[in-house]
Amino acid sequence: MRVLLAGATGTIGSALVPLLLAAGHEVLGLTRSDRGAGRLAAAGAEPVRVGIMDAGELLAALDGREADAVIHQATSITGMPMFHRSLYATDALRDQGTANLLRAAALVGARHFVTQSFYLGYGYRDHGTEPVTEDRPFATLTGHRGMDVHMRSLRANEEQVLGTPGVDGVALRYGMFYGPEPMTRQLADKTRRGLLPVPRPSGVTSPIHIHDAATAAVAALERGRPGQAYNICDDEPVEFADYLSVLAASVGAAPPRAVPAWVLSAVPYMKAFMVDSRIRLSNAKAKRELGWQPVYPSIHEGFGTL
Ligand SMILES: NC(=O)c1ccc[n+]([C@@H]2O[C@H](COP(=O)([O-])OP(=O)(O)OC[C@H]3O[C@@H](n4cnc5c(N)ncnc54)[C@H](OP(=O)(O)O)[C@@H]3O)[C@@H](O)[C@H]2O)c1
């Protein structure tokens, strides 16, 4: 297929471009910068130098081009998100950005559309010990103003992609990315310098190695059932405290010191993410329907790639 890829130069896009090319697809990669265009061309993709937040510019840049599919992996997270505002740019990419990309899909003739979604759309709270499957309510409003900005955008993203007539849409509800990528490097660096305390008690997260996140996007493009969302995570949910301890051990750092969880109240998004959320995501549907399997079944194998 000829694939229009938004976010082609990002953490996941950089892993995805070579996988798509190796699977025999062609890639039209979007980027706003000359540097990004150079990197995409060097990787074997065809760069298109435009952003996705201005519909007029996007459609003008794509005029006369053709594609079979659109993959939306554009996010804008700089550094570890600590406050709700850290996610506003990404919220806009998931809401207005998705709307613009759907117009672009219609213009270039693409029927398939795969979009990046996020597992905490199930809610930043304790989901108990049962695996969370895709039939649970997703992106429901909480009454908390800061949180509901993210919920509205996650909902807008999925509703548009899964519900637009004439579009075969699939949403990937990714767990927490890690691997040889910026956020993990940042955490590893802070751990080495003893700057990353572990909150106790801590929440439970469902990690996904960046390589496996990218292979899931290829599988979703080729075998995703239209109108479906898939959880994409590894096989072993983990307490944040253990995640940070295993990370410290794998980069040769001393075990991180513990701090009471309330200390994180000063950084509300981070507390919601690392303390309040306990979510054991199920990847059974993705394995069953996409024929996808993580190469790194847990952080114990995946941290070896750092
Ligand atoms: N599920 C998760 O855990 C999760 C999800 C997302 C991100 N993250 C983490 O957050 C960190 C930062 O990742 P990131 O993906 O946000 O940043 P990134 O790796 O710098 O990549 C952002 C991508 O989105 C594109 N983009 C941003 N704004 C755009 C716009 N207005 N129009 C078109 N494209 C746009 C960028 O393209 P150009 O700059 O080339 O135009 C780039 O390709 C990483 O560590 C990542 O793992 C985690």
Short mmCIF file of C-alpha atoms and ligand atoms in Angstrom, two decimals:
data_model
loop_
_atom_site.label_atom_id
_atom_site.label_comp_id
_atom_site.label_asym_id
_atom_site.label_seq_id
_atom_site.Cartn_x
_atom_site.Cartn_y
_atom_site.Cartn_z
CA MET A 1 0.00 0.00 0.00
CA ARG A 2 0.99 3.62 -0.40
CA VAL A 3 0.86 5.04 3.12
CA LEU A 4 0.59 8.68 4.16
CA LEU A 5 2.30 8.78 7.58
CA ALA A 6 1.82 11.69 9.99
CA GLY A 7 4.45 11.69 12.74
CA ALA A 8 6.91 9.98 10.40
CA THR A 9 9.96 11.59 12.05
CA GLY A 10 8.89 10.98 15.66
CA THR A 11 9.75 8.28 18.15
CA ILE A 12 7.31 5.79 16.73
CA GLY A 13 7.41 7.04 13.14
CA SER A 14 11.18 6.53 12.99
CA ALA A 15 10.70 2.89 13.97
CA LEU A 16 7.69 2.49 11.68
CA VAL A 17 9.10 3.85 8.39
CA PRO A 18 11.69 1.05 7.89
CA LEU A 19 9.15 -1.61 8.92
CA LEU A 20 6.58 -0.34 6.39
CA LEU A 21 9.21 -0.23 3.63
CA ALA A 22 10.48 -3.70 4.53
CA ALA A 23 6.89 -5.01 4.32
CA GLY A 24 6.68 -3.70 0.73
CA HIS A 25 4.68 -0.52 1.37
CA GLU A 26 5.54 2.94 0.07
CA VAL A 27 5.69 5.81 2.56
CA LEU A 28 4.72 9.43 2.06
CA GLY A 29 6.09 10.91 5.28
CA LEU A 30 4.85 14.22 6.67
CA THR A 31 7.27 16.55 8.43
CA ARG A 32 7.40 20.29 9.12
CA SER A 33 11.17 20.62 8.90
CA ASP A 34 13.92 20.38 6.29
CA ARG A 35 15.88 18.20 8.67
CA GLY A 36 12.92 15.81 8.96
CA ALA A 37 12.55 15.77 5.17
CA GLY A 38 16.24 14.90 4.80
CA ARG A 39 15.96 12.07 7.32
CA LEU A 40 12.85 10.66 5.64
CA ALA A 41 14.43 10.75 2.19
CA ALA A 42 17.54 9.02 3.55
CA ALA A 43 15.32 6.31 5.07
CA GLY A 44 13.65 5.66 1.69
CA ALA A 45 10.38 7.51 2.28
CA GLU A 46 9.01 10.37 0.18
CA PRO A 47 8.87 13.48 2.39
CA VAL A 48 6.01 15.98 2.27
CA ARG A 49 6.91 19.16 4.11
CA VAL A 50 3.75 20.25 5.93
CA GLY A 51 2.06 20.14 9.36
CA ILE A 52 -1.37 18.71 10.05
CA MET A 53 -2.92 21.51 12.14
CA ASP A 54 -3.74 23.80 9.22
CA ALA A 55 -6.20 22.03 6.92
CA GLY A 56 -5.66 24.47 4.03
CA GLU A 57 -1.87 24.00 4.04
CA LEU A 58 -2.19 20.23 4.44
CA LEU A 59 -4.62 19.81 1.56
CA ALA A 60 -2.62 22.14 -0.68
CA ALA A 61 0.58 20.16 -0.01
CA LEU A 62 -1.17 16.88 -0.85
CA ASP A 63 -3.03 18.09 -3.92
CA GLY A 64 -2.44 15.72 -6.82
CA ARG A 65 -1.00 12.93 -4.62
CA GLU A 66 -2.47 9.48 -4.09
CA ALA A 67 -2.38 7.04 -1.16
CA ASP A 68 -4.22 3.91 -0.01
CA ALA A 69 -3.89 4.50 3.71
CA VAL A 70 -3.23 7.16 6.35
CA ILE A 71 -1.44 6.41 9.63
CA HIS A 72 -1.65 9.12 12.31
CA GLN A 73 1.24 8.89 14.79
CA ALA A 74 1.76 12.62 15.37
CA THR A 75 2.01 13.70 19.02
CA SER A 76 3.80 16.59 20.65
CA ILE A 77 5.07 15.62 24.07
CA THR A 78 8.26 17.36 25.11
CA GLY A 79 9.73 15.81 28.22
CA MET A 80 7.97 13.81 30.91
CA PRO A 81 4.41 15.24 31.10
CA MET A 82 3.91 16.71 34.57
CA PHE A 83 0.95 19.04 34.18
CA HIS A 84 -2.26 18.77 32.19
CA ARG A 85 -1.04 21.54 29.90
CA SER A 86 1.90 19.32 28.89
CA LEU A 87 -0.60 17.39 26.75
CA TYR A 88 -2.64 20.20 25.18
CA ALA A 89 -0.67 20.24 21.89
CA THR A 90 -1.11 16.47 21.62
CA ASP A 91 -4.81 16.81 22.45
CA ALA A 92 -5.17 19.19 19.49
CA LEU A 93 -3.30 16.79 17.18
CA ARG A 94 -5.74 14.04 18.22
CA ASP A 95 -8.82 16.18 17.70
CA GLN A 96 -8.35 18.82 14.98
CA GLY A 97 -5.28 17.04 13.56
CA THR A 98 -7.32 13.87 13.03
CA ALA A 99 -10.15 15.84 11.41
CA ASN A 100 -7.66 17.43 9.00
CA LEU A 101 -6.05 14.08 8.21
CA LEU A 102 -9.46 12.59 7.43
CA ARG A 103 -9.98 15.37 4.89
CA ALA A 104 -6.52 14.59 3.53
CA ALA A 105 -7.44 10.89 3.30
CA ALA A 106 -10.49 11.77 1.21
CA LEU A 107 -8.36 13.99 -1.04
CA VAL A 108 -5.66 11.38 -1.75
CA GLY A 109 -8.18 8.53 -2.05
CA ALA A 110 -7.10 6.61 1.07
CA ARG A 111 -9.71 4.26 2.51
CA HIS A 112 -7.63 2.76 5.37
CA PHE A 113 -6.91 4.92 8.43
CA VAL A 114 -4.93 3.80 11.49
CA THR A 115 -4.74 6.22 14.40
CA GLN A 116 -2.69 6.34 17.59
CA SER A 117 -4.79 6.31 20.76
CA PHE A 118 -3.74 5.94 24.42
CA TYR A 119 -4.54 3.34 27.08
CA LEU A 120 -5.28 5.88 29.79
CA GLY A 121 -8.42 6.77 27.87
CA TYR A 122 -9.87 4.01 30.04
CA GLY A 123 -9.42 6.44 32.92
CA TYR A 124 -6.62 7.55 35.25
CA ARG A 125 -7.82 5.42 38.18
CA ASP A 126 -7.63 1.98 39.76
CA HIS A 127 -9.08 -0.57 37.32
CA GLY A 128 -8.62 -3.50 39.70
CA THR A 129 -6.86 -6.76 39.00
CA GLU A 130 -8.84 -7.93 35.93
CA PRO A 131 -7.27 -7.33 32.49
CA VAL A 132 -8.81 -4.27 30.80
CA THR A 133 -10.27 -5.24 27.42
CA GLU A 134 -11.45 -3.04 24.54
CA ASP A 135 -15.14 -3.41 25.43
CA ARG A 136 -14.68 -1.29 28.59
CA PRO A 137 -15.97 2.33 28.40
CA PHE A 138 -13.35 4.55 26.79
CA ALA A 139 -12.71 8.28 27.12
CA THR A 140 -15.71 8.95 29.35
CA LEU A 141 -15.82 12.33 31.04
CA THR A 142 -14.83 12.51 34.70
CA GLY A 143 -16.01 15.97 35.75
CA HIS A 144 -12.35 16.95 36.33
CA ARG A 145 -11.69 19.88 33.98
CA GLY A 146 -7.97 19.19 33.41
CA MET A 147 -8.50 15.50 32.75
CA ASP A 148 -11.55 15.94 30.55
CA VAL A 149 -9.60 17.98 27.98
CA HIS A 150 -7.59 14.80 27.28
CA MET A 151 -10.67 12.58 27.38
CA ARG A 152 -12.52 14.73 24.84
CA SER A 153 -9.58 14.63 22.44
CA LEU A 154 -9.09 10.86 22.81
CA ARG A 155 -12.79 10.39 22.16
CA ALA A 156 -12.81 12.79 19.20
CA ASN A 157 -9.85 10.96 17.68
CA GLU A 158 -11.42 7.51 17.92
CA GLU A 159 -14.98 8.56 17.04
CA GLN A 160 -13.83 10.33 13.89
CA VAL A 161 -11.60 7.51 12.70
CA LEU A 162 -13.89 4.61 13.62
CA GLY A 163 -17.13 6.34 12.65
CA THR A 164 -16.55 8.17 9.37
CA PRO A 165 -18.52 6.53 6.51
CA GLY A 166 -16.28 5.31 3.71
CA VAL A 167 -13.25 5.04 6.02
CA ASP A 168 -11.91 1.68 7.24
CA GLY A 169 -10.62 3.01 10.54
CA VAL A 170 -8.61 1.30 13.29
CA ALA A 171 -7.43 2.78 16.62
CA LEU A 172 -4.38 1.55 18.52
CA ARG A 173 -4.71 2.12 22.26
CA TYR A 174 -1.01 2.09 23.07
CA GLY A 175 0.33 1.38 26.52
CA MET A 176 3.34 3.31 27.83
CA PHE A 177 6.12 3.56 25.24
CA TYR A 178 9.65 2.68 26.29
CA GLY A 179 12.88 1.59 24.62
CA PRO A 180 15.71 3.41 22.88
CA GLU A 181 13.68 6.63 22.74
CA PRO A 182 13.69 10.08 24.39
CA MET A 183 11.41 9.60 27.40
CA THR A 184 13.10 6.38 28.50
CA ARG A 185 16.51 8.00 28.04
CA GLN A 186 15.38 10.93 30.16
CA LEU A 187 14.13 8.61 32.93
CA ALA A 188 17.32 6.54 32.75
CA ASP A 189 19.45 9.67 33.00
CA LYS A 190 17.51 10.96 36.02
CA THR A 191 17.78 7.52 37.63
CA ARG A 192 21.56 7.46 37.15
CA ARG A 193 21.84 10.87 38.80
CA GLY A 194 19.62 9.79 41.69
CA LEU A 195 17.00 12.38 40.72
CA LEU A 196 14.09 10.01 40.22
CA PRO A 197 12.40 8.99 43.43
CA VAL A 198 9.85 6.18 43.41
CA PRO A 199 6.40 7.06 44.74
CA ARG A 200 4.99 4.62 47.30
CA PRO A 201 2.34 3.45 46.86
CA SER A 202 2.66 3.58 43.08
CA GLY A 203 0.31 2.86 40.22
CA VAL A 204 0.37 0.04 37.66
CA THR A 205 1.24 0.65 34.01
CA SER A 206 1.14 -1.47 30.85
CA PRO A 207 4.36 -0.90 28.90
CA ILE A 208 5.04 -1.41 25.20
CA HIS A 209 8.48 -1.41 23.61
CA ILE A 210 8.68 1.09 20.76
CA HIS A 211 9.64 -1.64 18.27
CA ASP A 212 6.53 -3.64 19.18
CA ALA A 213 4.37 -0.51 18.99
CA ALA A 214 5.61 -0.05 15.42
CA THR A 215 5.05 -3.69 14.37
CA ALA A 216 1.48 -3.40 15.73
CA ALA A 217 0.86 -0.43 13.40
CA VAL A 218 1.96 -2.50 10.38
CA ALA A 219 -0.27 -5.39 11.53
CA ALA A 220 -3.21 -3.01 12.03
CA LEU A 221 -2.70 -1.55 8.55
CA GLU A 222 -2.67 -5.00 6.97
CA ARG A 223 -5.13 -6.93 9.14
CA GLY A 224 -7.06 -4.49 11.36
CA ARG A 225 -10.82 -4.98 11.36
CA PRO A 226 -12.52 -1.72 10.28
CA GLY A 227 -14.21 0.10 13.14
CA GLN A 228 -12.14 -1.64 15.85
CA ALA A 229 -9.86 -0.45 18.63
CA TYR A 230 -6.95 -2.63 19.82
CA ASN A 231 -4.96 -2.45 23.06
CA ILE A 232 -1.25 -2.60 22.26
CA CYS A 233 0.92 -3.47 25.25
CA ASP A 234 3.31 -6.19 26.35
CA ASP A 235 2.36 -9.26 28.41
CA GLU A 236 3.28 -8.00 31.88
CA PRO A 237 1.71 -4.96 33.51
CA VAL A 238 4.09 -3.57 36.13
CA GLU A 239 3.99 -1.33 39.20
CA PHE A 240 5.72 1.99 38.51
CA ALA A 241 7.96 1.38 41.51
CA ASP A 242 9.16 -1.90 39.95
CA TYR A 243 9.42 -0.29 36.50
CA LEU A 244 11.80 2.35 37.87
CA SER A 245 13.78 -0.19 39.92
CA VAL A 246 14.27 -2.50 36.90
CA LEU A 247 15.23 0.53 34.79
CA ALA A 248 17.80 1.59 37.40
CA ALA A 249 19.28 -1.91 37.53
CA SER A 250 19.47 -2.17 33.74
CA VAL A 251 21.43 1.09 33.42
CA GLY A 252 23.70 0.25 36.36
CA ALA A 253 22.22 2.87 38.71
CA ALA A 254 21.59 2.53 42.43
CA PRO A 255 18.02 1.56 43.41
CA PRO A 256 15.87 4.71 43.41
CA ARG A 257 14.81 6.05 46.81
CA ALA A 258 11.15 5.93 47.81
CA VAL A 259 9.03 9.01 48.57
CA PRO A 260 5.44 9.13 49.82
CA ALA A 261 3.03 9.36 46.89
CA TRP A 262 1.46 12.61 48.14
CA VAL A 263 4.71 14.42 47.28
CA LEU A 264 3.61 14.21 43.63
CA SER A 265 0.52 16.33 44.36
CA ALA A 266 2.54 19.35 43.15
CA VAL A 267 2.66 17.78 39.66
CA PRO A 268 -0.95 16.69 39.15
CA TYR A 269 -0.73 14.99 35.76
CA MET A 270 2.29 12.98 36.83
CA LYS A 271 0.53 11.89 40.03
CA ALA A 272 -2.57 10.82 38.09
CA PHE A 273 -0.31 8.83 35.74
CA MET A 274 2.19 7.28 38.17
CA VAL A 275 0.18 6.90 41.36
CA ASP A 276 -3.58 6.95 40.78
CA SER A 277 -3.69 4.83 37.60
CA ARG A 278 -3.62 1.07 38.10
CA ILE A 279 -4.35 -0.52 34.76
CA ARG A 280 -3.56 -4.02 33.56
CA LEU A 281 -4.23 -3.84 29.86
CA SER A 282 -5.15 -6.98 27.90
CA ASN A 283 -3.45 -7.47 24.51
CA ALA A 284 -5.45 -10.64 23.70
CA LYS A 285 -7.58 -9.03 20.96
CA ALA A 286 -4.53 -7.65 19.10
CA LYS A 287 -2.81 -11.03 19.24
CA ARG A 288 -5.94 -12.83 18.08
CA GLU A 289 -7.12 -10.50 15.32
CA LEU A 290 -3.92 -8.84 14.12
CA GLY A 291 -1.72 -11.93 14.42
CA TRP A 292 0.63 -9.63 16.34
CA GLN A 293 2.99 -10.67 19.12
CA PRO A 294 5.38 -8.47 21.09
CA VAL A 295 9.05 -9.39 20.63
CA TYR A 296 9.64 -7.98 24.12
CA PRO A 297 7.03 -9.65 26.37
CA SER A 298 8.07 -7.58 29.40
CA ILE A 299 10.43 -4.80 30.46
CA HIS A 300 12.85 -7.48 31.68
CA GLU A 301 13.62 -8.32 28.04
CA GLY A 302 12.95 -4.83 26.63
CA PHE A 303 15.22 -2.80 28.90
CA GLY A 304 18.10 -4.84 27.46
CA THR A 305 17.75 -2.71 24.29
CA LEU A 306 18.53 0.59 26.04
N1 LIG B 1 1.82 5.91 24.50
C1 LIG B 1 2.84 6.57 24.97
O1 LIG B 1 3.44 6.23 25.99
C2 LIG B 1 3.37 7.78 24.24
C3 LIG B 1 2.65 8.35 23.20
C4 LIG B 1 3.23 9.42 22.51
C5 LIG B 1 4.48 9.88 22.86
N2 LIG B 1 5.13 9.30 23.89
C6 LIG B 1 6.49 9.71 24.27
O2 LIG B 1 6.64 11.10 24.26
C7 LIG B 1 7.97 11.43 23.86
C8 LIG B 1 7.86 12.43 22.75
O3 LIG B 1 7.27 11.77 21.63
P1 LIG B 1 6.47 12.52 20.51
O4 LIG B 1 6.04 11.50 19.51
O5 LIG B 1 5.41 13.41 21.09
O6 LIG B 1 7.52 13.49 19.91
P2 LIG B 1 8.53 13.18 18.80
O7 LIG B 1 9.13 11.86 18.95
O8 LIG B 1 9.39 14.38 18.76
O9 LIG B 1 7.64 13.15 17.46
C9 LIG B 1 6.54 13.93 17.19
C10 LIG B 1 6.09 13.61 15.77
O10 LIG B 1 4.84 14.24 15.54
C11 LIG B 1 5.01 15.17 14.48
N3 LIG B 1 4.25 16.38 14.76
C12 LIG B 1 4.22 17.11 15.90
N4 LIG B 1 3.43 18.19 15.75
C13 LIG B 1 2.97 18.14 14.47
C14 LIG B 1 2.11 18.97 13.68
N5 LIG B 1 1.56 20.09 14.17
N6 LIG B 1 1.85 18.60 12.41
C15 LIG B 1 2.39 17.47 11.89
N7 LIG B 1 3.21 16.65 12.58
C16 LIG B 1 3.48 16.98 13.84
C17 LIG B 1 6.50 15.48 14.38
O11 LIG B 1 6.80 15.82 13.06
P3 LIG B 1 7.85 16.98 12.63
O12 LIG B 1 8.39 17.59 13.88
O13 LIG B 1 8.89 16.29 11.80
O14 LIG B 1 7.01 17.91 11.83
C18 LIG B 1 7.08 14.12 14.75
O15 LIG B 1 7.09 13.26 13.64
C19 LIG B 1 8.65 10.14 23.42
O16 LIG B 1 9.49 9.69 24.43
C20 LIG B 1 7.49 9.20 23.23
O17 LIG B 1 7.83 7.86 23.49
C21 LIG B 1 4.60 8.26 24.58
#
